[in-house]
Tab-separated table of C-alpha atoms and ligand atoms in Angstrom:
chain	number	residue	atom	x	y	z
Z	6	MET	CA	-81.754	-45.837	-145.405
Z	7	ASN	CA	-81.211	-44.504	-148.925
Z	8	LYS	CA	-81.385	-40.728	-149.500
Z	9	ARG	CA	-84.908	-39.478	-150.116
Z	10	ILE	CA	-86.074	-39.778	-153.708
Z	11	TRP	CA	-88.305	-36.797	-154.519
Z	12	LEU	CA	-91.253	-36.552	-156.859
Z	13	SER	CA	-89.749	-33.625	-158.785
Z	14	SER	CA	-86.938	-31.517	-157.408
Z	15	PRO	CA	-85.064	-28.509	-158.847
Z	16	HIS	CA	-82.246	-29.391	-161.251
Z	17	MET	CA	-79.776	-26.651	-162.100
Z	18	GLY	CA	-77.812	-26.695	-165.339
Z	19	GLY	CA	-74.764	-24.796	-164.101
Z	20	THR	CA	-74.948	-21.359	-165.741
Z	21	GLU	CA	-77.804	-19.964	-163.619
Z	22	GLN	CA	-75.511	-18.399	-161.051
Z	23	SER	CA	-73.456	-16.504	-163.633
Z	24	TYR	CA	-76.601	-14.628	-164.727
Z	25	ILE	CA	-77.259	-13.761	-161.077
Z	26	ASN	CA	-73.666	-12.636	-160.550
Z	27	GLN	CA	-73.967	-10.378	-163.561
Z	28	ALA	CA	-77.133	-8.839	-162.086
Z	29	PHE	CA	-75.228	-8.129	-158.868
Z	30	GLU	CA	-72.279	-6.658	-160.731
Z	31	GLU	CA	-74.545	-4.297	-162.654
Z	32	ASN	CA	-76.804	-3.617	-159.631
Z	33	TRP	CA	-79.936	-4.828	-161.453
Z	34	ILE	CA	-81.505	-6.047	-158.183
Z	35	ALA	CA	-85.052	-5.117	-159.160
Z	36	PRO	CA	-88.246	-6.414	-160.769
Z	37	LEU	CA	-86.873	-5.398	-164.173
Z	38	GLY	CA	-83.554	-5.609	-165.982
Z	39	PRO	CA	-81.584	-7.501	-168.644
Z	40	ASN	CA	-82.304	-10.965	-167.240
Z	41	VAL	CA	-86.077	-10.327	-167.303
Z	42	ASN	CA	-85.866	-9.136	-170.921
Z	43	GLY	CA	-83.510	-11.988	-171.803
Z	44	PHE	CA	-85.721	-14.631	-170.205
Z	45	GLU	CA	-88.785	-13.302	-172.058
Z	46	ALA	CA	-86.835	-13.366	-175.332
Z	47	ASP	CA	-85.750	-16.970	-174.637
Z	48	LEU	CA	-89.345	-18.041	-173.949
Z	49	LYS	CA	-90.621	-16.343	-177.111
Z	50	LYS	CA	-87.929	-17.961	-179.227
Z	51	TYR	CA	-88.498	-21.387	-177.692
Z	52	THR	CA	-92.311	-21.413	-178.042
Z	53	GLY	CA	-92.592	-19.293	-181.195
Z	54	VAL	CA	-95.127	-16.980	-179.520
Z	55	ASN	CA	-95.332	-13.248	-180.353
Z	56	SER	CA	-95.250	-11.762	-176.880
Z	57	CYS	CA	-94.447	-12.688	-173.301
Z	58	THR	CA	-94.473	-10.992	-169.893
Z	59	ALA	CA	-92.542	-12.629	-167.032
Z	60	LEU	CA	-94.337	-12.543	-163.666
Z	61	THR	CA	-93.986	-13.615	-160.031
Z	62	SER	CA	-95.991	-16.827	-160.483
Z	63	GLY	CA	-98.161	-18.913	-162.751
Z	64	THR	CA	-101.108	-18.004	-160.527
Z	65	ALA	CA	-100.470	-14.281	-161.159
Z	66	ALA	CA	-100.320	-15.060	-164.891
Z	67	ILE	CA	-103.729	-16.762	-164.793
Z	68	HIS	CA	-105.152	-13.819	-162.832
Z	69	LEU	CA	-103.906	-11.251	-165.362
Z	70	GLY	CA	-104.998	-13.535	-168.215
Z	71	LEU	CA	-108.570	-13.601	-166.926
Z	72	ILE	CA	-108.517	-9.799	-166.641
Z	73	GLN	CA	-107.363	-9.589	-170.286
Z	74	LEU	CA	-110.288	-11.799	-171.323
Z	75	GLY	CA	-112.670	-9.437	-169.533
Z	76	VAL	CA	-113.666	-11.799	-166.702
Z	77	LYS	CA	-115.468	-9.755	-164.052
Z	78	LYS	CA	-117.731	-10.093	-161.046
Z	79	GLY	CA	-120.555	-12.539	-161.657
Z	80	ASP	CA	-119.122	-14.019	-164.877
Z	81	GLU	CA	-118.869	-17.775	-165.331
Z	82	VAL	CA	-115.575	-19.408	-166.313
Z	83	LEU	CA	-115.427	-23.001	-167.582
Z	84	CYS	CA	-112.447	-24.821	-166.139
Z	85	SER	CA	-110.910	-28.306	-166.098
Z	86	THR	CA	-111.883	-29.955	-162.808
Z	87	PHE	CA	-108.831	-32.242	-162.944
Z	88	THR	CA	-106.123	-29.744	-161.984
Z	89	PHE	CA	-104.214	-28.004	-159.207
Z	90	VAL	CA	-106.156	-25.391	-157.220
Z	91	ALA	CA	-104.004	-22.527	-158.596
Z	92	THR	CA	-105.914	-22.827	-161.891
Z	93	VAL	CA	-109.173	-21.943	-160.168
Z	94	ASN	CA	-108.281	-19.456	-157.430
Z	95	PRO	CA	-107.823	-16.508	-159.836
Z	96	ILE	CA	-111.432	-17.004	-161.022
Z	97	ILE	CA	-112.449	-16.317	-157.417
Z	98	TYR	CA	-110.054	-13.330	-157.179
Z	99	GLN	CA	-112.142	-11.804	-159.988
Z	100	ASP	CA	-115.392	-12.525	-158.084
Z	101	ALA	CA	-116.354	-14.794	-160.967
Z	102	THR	CA	-117.774	-18.335	-160.773
Z	103	PRO	CA	-115.932	-21.505	-161.799
Z	104	ILE	CA	-117.923	-24.138	-163.699
Z	105	PHE	CA	-116.061	-27.439	-163.701
Z	106	VAL	CA	-115.681	-29.685	-166.738
Z	107	ASP	CA	-114.546	-33.304	-166.520
Z	108	SER	CA	-111.678	-35.074	-168.311
Z	109	GLU	CA	-111.565	-37.631	-171.126
Z	110	GLU	CA	-109.553	-40.842	-171.101
Z	111	ASP	CA	-107.077	-40.289	-173.980
Z	112	THR	CA	-105.240	-37.314	-172.413
Z	113	TRP	CA	-106.825	-37.020	-168.918
Z	114	ASN	CA	-107.515	-33.384	-169.856
Z	115	MET	CA	-110.734	-31.451	-170.507
Z	116	CYS	CA	-113.311	-33.522	-172.390
Z	117	PRO	CA	-114.467	-31.567	-175.487
Z	118	LYS	CA	-117.860	-33.330	-175.365
Z	119	GLN	CA	-118.458	-32.314	-171.735
Z	120	LEU	CA	-117.268	-28.809	-172.589
Z	121	GLU	CA	-119.901	-28.401	-175.293
Z	122	ILE	CA	-122.603	-29.926	-173.075
Z	123	ALA	CA	-121.656	-27.410	-170.379
Z	124	ILE	CA	-121.700	-24.429	-172.763
Z	125	LYS	CA	-125.116	-25.355	-174.185
Z	126	ASP	CA	-126.538	-25.846	-170.707
Z	127	ARG	CA	-125.144	-22.563	-169.364
Z	128	ILE	CA	-126.524	-20.684	-172.385
Z	129	ALA	CA	-129.921	-22.382	-171.911
Z	130	LYS	CA	-129.859	-21.220	-168.298
Z	131	GLY	CA	-129.232	-17.656	-169.422
Z	132	THR	CA	-125.510	-17.148	-168.773
Z	133	LYS	CA	-122.959	-17.531	-171.535
Z	134	PRO	CA	-119.550	-18.367	-169.989
Z	135	LYS	CA	-116.928	-15.660	-170.411
Z	136	ALA	CA	-113.825	-17.847	-170.806
Z	137	ILE	CA	-112.518	-21.433	-170.881
Z	138	ILE	CA	-109.428	-22.474	-168.897
Z	139	VAL	CA	-107.967	-25.673	-170.287
Z	140	VAL	CA	-105.117	-27.354	-168.392
Z	141	HIS	CA	-102.417	-29.564	-169.960
Z	142	LEU	CA	-101.875	-31.757	-166.938
Z	143	TYR	CA	-98.596	-33.546	-166.255
Z	144	GLY	CA	-97.337	-32.122	-169.561
Z	145	MET	CA	-99.871	-33.948	-171.750
Z	146	PRO	CA	-101.492	-31.685	-174.372
Z	147	SER	CA	-105.287	-31.362	-174.396
Z	148	LYS	CA	-107.353	-32.041	-177.525
Z	149	MET	CA	-106.849	-28.492	-178.778
Z	150	ASN	CA	-108.390	-28.891	-182.266
Z	151	GLU	CA	-111.723	-29.902	-180.772
Z	152	ILE	CA	-111.538	-27.344	-177.970
Z	153	MET	CA	-110.607	-24.438	-180.277
Z	154	GLU	CA	-113.423	-25.420	-182.648
Z	155	ILE	CA	-115.911	-25.181	-179.771
Z	156	SER	CA	-114.292	-21.907	-178.653
Z	157	LYS	CA	-114.817	-20.414	-182.128
Z	158	LYS	CA	-118.326	-21.822	-182.545
Z	159	TYR	CA	-119.560	-20.210	-179.314
Z	160	GLU	CA	-117.105	-17.267	-179.368
Z	161	ILE	CA	-115.672	-17.991	-175.923
Z	162	PRO	CA	-111.908	-17.360	-175.579
Z	163	VAL	CA	-109.468	-20.004	-174.283
Z	164	LEU	CA	-106.769	-19.547	-171.650
Z	165	GLU	CA	-104.269	-22.423	-171.707
Z	166	ASP	CA	-102.859	-23.317	-168.291
Z	167	ALA	CA	-99.540	-24.738	-169.528
Z	168	ALA	CA	-97.924	-24.475	-166.073
Z	169	GLU	CA	-96.915	-28.128	-166.367
Z	170	ALA	CA	-96.478	-28.240	-170.141
Z	171	LEU	CA	-93.589	-25.998	-171.194
Z	172	GLY	CA	-91.938	-27.861	-174.069
Z	173	SER	CA	-94.957	-30.023	-174.907
Z	174	THR	CA	-96.449	-29.658	-178.388
Z	175	TYR	CA	-99.663	-30.372	-180.278
Z	176	GLU	CA	-99.273	-30.881	-184.029
Z	177	GLY	CA	-95.925	-29.098	-183.704
Z	178	LYS	CA	-97.300	-26.050	-181.863
Z	179	ALA	CA	-96.103	-25.218	-178.340
Z	180	MET	CA	-98.685	-25.634	-175.590
Z	181	GLY	CA	-99.666	-22.177	-174.359
Z	182	THR	CA	-99.558	-20.673	-177.863
Z	183	ILE	CA	-102.705	-22.205	-179.386
Z	184	GLY	CA	-105.447	-20.537	-177.332
Z	185	ASP	CA	-105.976	-16.780	-176.916
Z	186	ILE	CA	-103.625	-16.646	-173.910
Z	187	GLY	CA	-101.199	-19.128	-172.349
Z	188	ILE	CA	-99.426	-19.262	-169.012
Z	189	TYR	CA	-96.325	-21.019	-167.666
Z	190	SER	CA	-95.089	-21.629	-164.113
Z	191	PHE	CA	-91.489	-21.772	-162.930
Z	192	ASN	CA	-92.193	-22.957	-159.395
Z	193	GLY	CA	-89.643	-25.209	-157.691
Z	194	ASN	CA	-91.137	-28.507	-158.839
Z	195	LYS	CA	-91.872	-27.597	-162.478
Z	196	ILE	CA	-89.909	-28.713	-165.534
Z	197	ILE	CA	-87.715	-25.633	-165.180
Z	198	THR	CA	-87.690	-23.355	-162.170
Z	199	THR	CA	-86.769	-19.789	-161.294
Z	200	SER	CA	-87.349	-20.746	-157.601
Z	201	GLY	CA	-90.781	-19.173	-158.112
Z	202	GLY	CA	-92.165	-17.400	-161.148
Z	203	GLY	CA	-94.493	-17.465	-164.104
Z	204	ALA	CA	-95.224	-15.948	-167.497
Z	205	ILE	CA	-98.159	-14.939	-169.644
Z	206	VAL	CA	-97.819	-15.429	-173.402
Z	207	SER	CA	-100.011	-14.538	-176.357
Z	208	ASN	CA	-99.924	-13.953	-180.069
Z	209	LYS	CA	-101.985	-10.828	-179.350
Z	210	GLU	CA	-99.346	-8.417	-178.176
Z	211	GLU	CA	-101.794	-6.103	-176.398
Z	212	TYR	CA	-102.651	-8.844	-173.862
Z	213	CYS	CA	-99.028	-9.121	-172.708
Z	214	GLN	CA	-98.448	-5.362	-172.844
Z	215	ASP	CA	-101.491	-4.637	-170.712
Z	216	SER	CA	-100.491	-7.452	-168.331
Z	217	LEU	CA	-97.088	-5.789	-167.932
Z	218	PHE	CA	-98.846	-2.492	-167.149
Z	219	LEU	CA	-101.119	-4.113	-164.529
Z	220	ALA	CA	-98.253	-6.189	-163.062
Z	221	THR	CA	-96.295	-3.023	-162.290
Z	222	GLN	CA	-99.030	-1.158	-160.341
Z	223	ALA	CA	-100.816	0.321	-163.385
Z	224	ARG	CA	-98.836	3.548	-163.559
Z	225	ASP	CA	-100.149	6.028	-166.102
Z	226	ALA	CA	-97.639	7.944	-168.247
Z	227	ALA	CA	-96.898	10.960	-166.036
Z	228	PRO	CA	-93.860	12.326	-164.169
Z	229	HIS	CA	-95.693	11.863	-160.868
Z	230	TYR	CA	-97.443	8.677	-159.731
Z	231	GLN	CA	-100.871	8.585	-161.359
Z	232	HIS	CA	-103.309	5.677	-161.548
Z	233	SER	CA	-106.542	5.189	-163.455
Z	234	ARG	CA	-106.878	1.420	-162.948
Z	235	ILE	CA	-106.197	-1.076	-160.159
Z	236	GLY	CA	-102.783	-2.665	-160.551
Z	237	TYR	CA	-100.759	-5.474	-158.980
Z	238	ASN	CA	-97.191	-6.136	-157.904
Z	239	TYR	CA	-96.681	-9.201	-160.087
Z	240	ARG	CA	-93.492	-8.493	-162.078
Z	241	MET	CA	-90.662	-11.047	-162.094
Z	242	SER	CA	-87.412	-10.000	-160.439
Z	243	ASN	CA	-84.156	-9.713	-162.373
Z	244	ILE	CA	-82.521	-12.197	-159.982
Z	245	THR	CA	-85.036	-14.990	-160.467
Z	246	ALA	CA	-85.115	-14.308	-164.231
Z	247	GLY	CA	-81.355	-15.013	-164.197
Z	248	ILE	CA	-82.094	-18.536	-162.952
Z	249	GLY	CA	-84.667	-18.824	-165.748
Z	250	ARG	CA	-82.131	-17.876	-168.435
Z	251	GLY	CA	-79.785	-20.594	-167.224
Z	252	GLN	CA	-82.625	-23.110	-167.073
Z	253	MET	CA	-83.714	-22.372	-170.652
Z	254	GLU	CA	-80.295	-23.576	-171.805
Z	255	ILE	CA	-81.010	-27.091	-170.517
Z	256	LEU	CA	-84.807	-27.307	-170.954
Z	257	ASP	CA	-84.673	-29.704	-173.913
Z	258	LYS	CA	-82.130	-31.908	-172.164
Z	259	HIS	CA	-84.342	-32.072	-169.073
Z	260	ILE	CA	-87.388	-32.934	-171.175
Z	261	SER	CA	-85.517	-35.850	-172.742
Z	262	LEU	CA	-84.506	-37.057	-169.261
Z	263	ARG	CA	-88.109	-36.861	-168.009
Z	264	ARG	CA	-89.224	-38.761	-171.089
Z	265	ARG	CA	-86.502	-41.322	-170.364
Z	266	ASN	CA	-87.982	-41.792	-166.869
Z	267	HIS	CA	-91.433	-42.409	-168.307
Z	268	ASP	CA	-90.101	-44.845	-170.936
Z	269	PHE	CA	-88.167	-46.726	-168.258
Z	270	TYR	CA	-91.240	-47.133	-166.031
Z	271	GLU	CA	-93.388	-48.137	-168.956
Z	272	LYS	CA	-90.892	-50.694	-170.220
Z	273	GLU	CA	-90.370	-52.223	-166.768
Z	274	LEU	CA	-93.989	-52.190	-165.572
Z	275	SER	CA	-96.216	-52.480	-168.623
Z	276	GLY	CA	-96.257	-56.277	-168.382
Z	277	ILE	CA	-98.143	-55.987	-165.093
Z	278	GLU	CA	-101.855	-56.365	-165.697
Z	279	ASN	CA	-103.113	-53.871	-163.120
Z	280	ILE	CA	-100.795	-51.007	-164.082
Z	281	LYS	CA	-101.578	-48.780	-167.069
Z	282	PHE	CA	-99.794	-45.776	-168.594
Z	283	LEU	CA	-101.095	-42.695	-170.353
Z	284	LYS	CA	-100.059	-43.060	-174.008
Z	285	GLU	CA	-99.117	-40.100	-176.153
Z	286	PRO	CA	-101.950	-39.734	-178.681
Z	287	GLU	CA	-101.141	-39.103	-182.369
Z	288	GLY	CA	-99.841	-35.557	-182.939
Z	289	MET	CA	-99.087	-34.920	-179.269
Z	290	TYR	CA	-95.661	-34.601	-177.642
Z	291	SER	CA	-95.563	-34.540	-173.833
Z	292	ASN	CA	-92.685	-33.182	-171.766
Z	293	ARG	CA	-93.650	-35.986	-169.308
Z	294	TRP	CA	-93.315	-33.543	-166.417
Z	295	LEU	CA	-94.595	-36.271	-164.108
Z	296	SER	CA	-94.714	-39.980	-164.899
Z	297	CYS	CA	-98.040	-41.409	-163.734
Z	298	ILE	CA	-99.461	-44.894	-163.423
Z	299	LEU	CA	-103.090	-45.943	-163.290
Z	300	THR	CA	-103.722	-48.978	-161.080
Z	301	ASP	CA	-106.891	-51.086	-160.871
Z	302	SER	CA	-108.152	-49.798	-157.512
Z	303	PHE	CA	-107.718	-47.373	-154.631
Z	304	GLU	CA	-106.302	-50.254	-152.551
Z	305	THR	CA	-103.564	-51.117	-155.082
Z	306	ARG	CA	-102.681	-47.434	-155.456
Z	307	GLU	CA	-102.351	-46.994	-151.690
Z	308	LYS	CA	-100.389	-50.214	-151.265
Z	309	ILE	CA	-97.791	-49.009	-153.775
Z	310	ARG	CA	-97.689	-45.485	-152.349
Z	311	ILE	CA	-97.174	-46.687	-148.781
Z	312	ALA	CA	-94.520	-49.239	-149.819
Z	313	LEU	CA	-92.599	-46.509	-151.685
Z	314	GLU	CA	-92.852	-44.159	-148.689
Z	315	ALA	CA	-91.434	-46.897	-146.417
Z	316	LYS	CA	-88.364	-46.892	-148.701
Z	317	ASN	CA	-88.091	-43.088	-148.459
Z	318	ILE	CA	-89.486	-42.601	-151.988
Z	319	GLU	CA	-91.987	-39.791	-152.543
Z	320	SER	CA	-95.017	-40.508	-154.732
Z	321	ARG	CA	-98.394	-38.790	-154.795
Z	322	PRO	CA	-101.988	-39.546	-155.826
Z	323	LEU	CA	-103.103	-37.764	-159.009
Z	324	TRP	CA	-104.717	-34.330	-158.494
Z	325	LYS	CA	-107.915	-34.397	-156.486
Z	326	PRO	CA	-110.572	-32.928	-158.808
Z	327	MET	CA	-111.708	-29.409	-157.949
Z	328	HIS	CA	-115.404	-30.356	-157.781
Z	329	MET	CA	-114.465	-32.713	-154.889
Z	330	GLN	CA	-112.592	-30.031	-152.930
Z	331	PRO	CA	-114.405	-28.730	-149.821
Z	332	VAL	CA	-113.879	-25.126	-150.946
Z	333	PHE	CA	-115.645	-25.716	-154.310
Z	334	ILE	CA	-118.152	-28.353	-153.214
Z	335	ASN	CA	-121.184	-26.239	-154.197
Z	336	SER	CA	-119.885	-25.301	-157.653
Z	337	GLU	CA	-121.688	-26.325	-160.823
Z	338	LYS	CA	-120.029	-29.215	-162.664
Z	339	TYR	CA	-120.345	-31.337	-165.792
Z	340	LEU	CA	-119.076	-34.828	-165.011
Z	341	ASN	CA	-118.566	-38.181	-166.707
Z	342	GLY	CA	-116.703	-40.014	-163.913
Z	343	VAL	CA	-113.234	-39.893	-165.520
Z	344	SER	CA	-111.431	-37.523	-163.135
Z	345	GLU	CA	-112.874	-39.187	-160.011
Z	346	ASP	CA	-111.649	-42.547	-161.300
Z	347	LEU	CA	-108.174	-41.142	-162.058
Z	348	PHE	CA	-107.970	-39.668	-158.565
Z	349	LYS	CA	-108.947	-42.986	-157.021
Z	350	LYS	CA	-106.518	-45.202	-158.937
Z	351	GLY	CA	-103.661	-43.016	-160.148
Z	352	LEU	CA	-100.223	-42.351	-158.722
Z	353	CYS	CA	-97.432	-39.930	-159.737
Z	354	LEU	CA	-93.993	-41.534	-159.549
Z	355	PRO	CA	-90.678	-39.750	-158.985
Z	356	SER	CA	-90.023	-37.910	-162.244
Z	357	GLY	CA	-87.149	-35.456	-161.826
Z	358	SER	CA	-84.575	-34.951	-164.571
Z	359	ASN	CA	-81.954	-35.491	-161.844
Z	360	LEU	CA	-82.967	-39.096	-161.030
Z	361	GLU	CA	-80.236	-41.712	-161.385
Z	362	ILE	CA	-80.776	-45.074	-163.082
Z	363	ASP	CA	-80.227	-46.689	-159.660
Z	364	ASP	CA	-83.158	-44.631	-158.284
Z	365	LEU	CA	-85.427	-45.713	-161.131
Z	366	GLU	CA	-84.434	-49.351	-160.652
Z	367	LEU	CA	-85.177	-49.192	-156.934
Z	368	ILE	CA	-88.612	-47.614	-157.552
Z	369	VAL	CA	-89.548	-50.290	-160.093
Z	370	LYS	CA	-88.339	-53.047	-157.745
Z	371	VAL	CA	-90.480	-51.748	-154.850
Z	372	ILE	CA	-93.546	-51.506	-157.105
Z	373	LYS	CA	-93.061	-55.025	-158.493
Z	374	GLU	CA	-92.735	-56.441	-154.969
Z	375	ASN	CA	-95.933	-54.758	-153.816
Z	376	ILE	CA	-98.325	-55.282	-156.664
A	21	PLP	C1	-97.991	-25.018	-160.636
A	21	PLP	C2	-99.298	-24.823	-161.291
A	21	PLP	C3	-99.941	-23.575	-161.322
A	21	PLP	C4	-99.477	-22.397	-160.534
A	21	PLP	O1	-98.230	-21.927	-160.781
A	21	PLP	P1	-97.444	-21.132	-159.616
A	21	PLP	O2	-96.246	-20.623	-160.341
A	21	PLP	O3	-97.104	-22.123	-158.555
A	21	PLP	O4	-98.328	-20.043	-159.140
A	21	PLP	C5	-101.122	-23.450	-162.025
A	21	PLP	N1	-101.669	-24.502	-162.654
A	21	PLP	C6	-101.110	-25.715	-162.646
A	21	PLP	C7	-101.776	-26.826	-163.390
A	21	PLP	C8	-99.923	-25.933	-161.942
A	21	PLP	O5	-99.386	-27.160	-161.903
């Protein structure tokens, strides 16, 4: 049996460990230090954003982002239904209510039309939503011009969940830097990893500054320990930030390798009638974090998935929409059928920047034999 081919596994560039060694040499074994500052500076330079605070996870970043946008008990937050559960859980941490919005077919991300329908309906029912969380899934940018126009029209701020979209751009702007607040994740399977970590970014410096304050237990300026607000222990460690600094050096190279994977699959499989690919719409650049295919039915999708698994190749159905999850089954939702269809027919293929051409050829061969 061949070695297991993973969906998306960590891929080190080589310099990560030297940043960690330096932290050991200088005894910066703490949730602060030169690597944390350096990693934040790298992220700011790369994305062009004004300010950045490195945190323990993308989930923590979303939580602090919602606090910055004033989301409190009883508030409603509009959120892409087609996403990973970590987008939604922080809404619940704030005792707020998620309202799910369906996808559109060009990007698979939040449908601007459904978003406006949802806003109008919520306002008619007497509750104006407090924030919008838009997710750039699999690295594909959302239709940000339309979404920001709606955000301005109704004066509802946007938090961009760019956990999967570091390095993707929309009309030249980095995902995460277009809305009021953006977040990134550096979990083990993301485009770059710190083994676990996240960041909040914004062009409004006060959002990141206040997030830093809350992430470090909300200590008031005093010689003793004094607290006027509830804080969290969410700050990134100087060790993990060292991995991040090394990873930033090879981010662009890894994006080009992930895009190579997608191009390879598309070239080899696009002749097959019942397999479709998500195209990059005009003005959008995707990091192609995961390469996905859309088949013609649940049965075809499962046949391919099971055949790949039999060859020790990991693949996974597209995200199960949040409005279909048992934990959110009673939530309000604005649907058009797109995300349910994607979940039924879609499959994520192995997409790591560390895949070999032989791996890609084997994957394509198994798919062709089982279609
Ligand atoms: C990974 C991910 C998160 C959460 O990030 P963590 O660092 O794992 O907490 C949030 N949203 C999306 C869309 C993700 O893929």
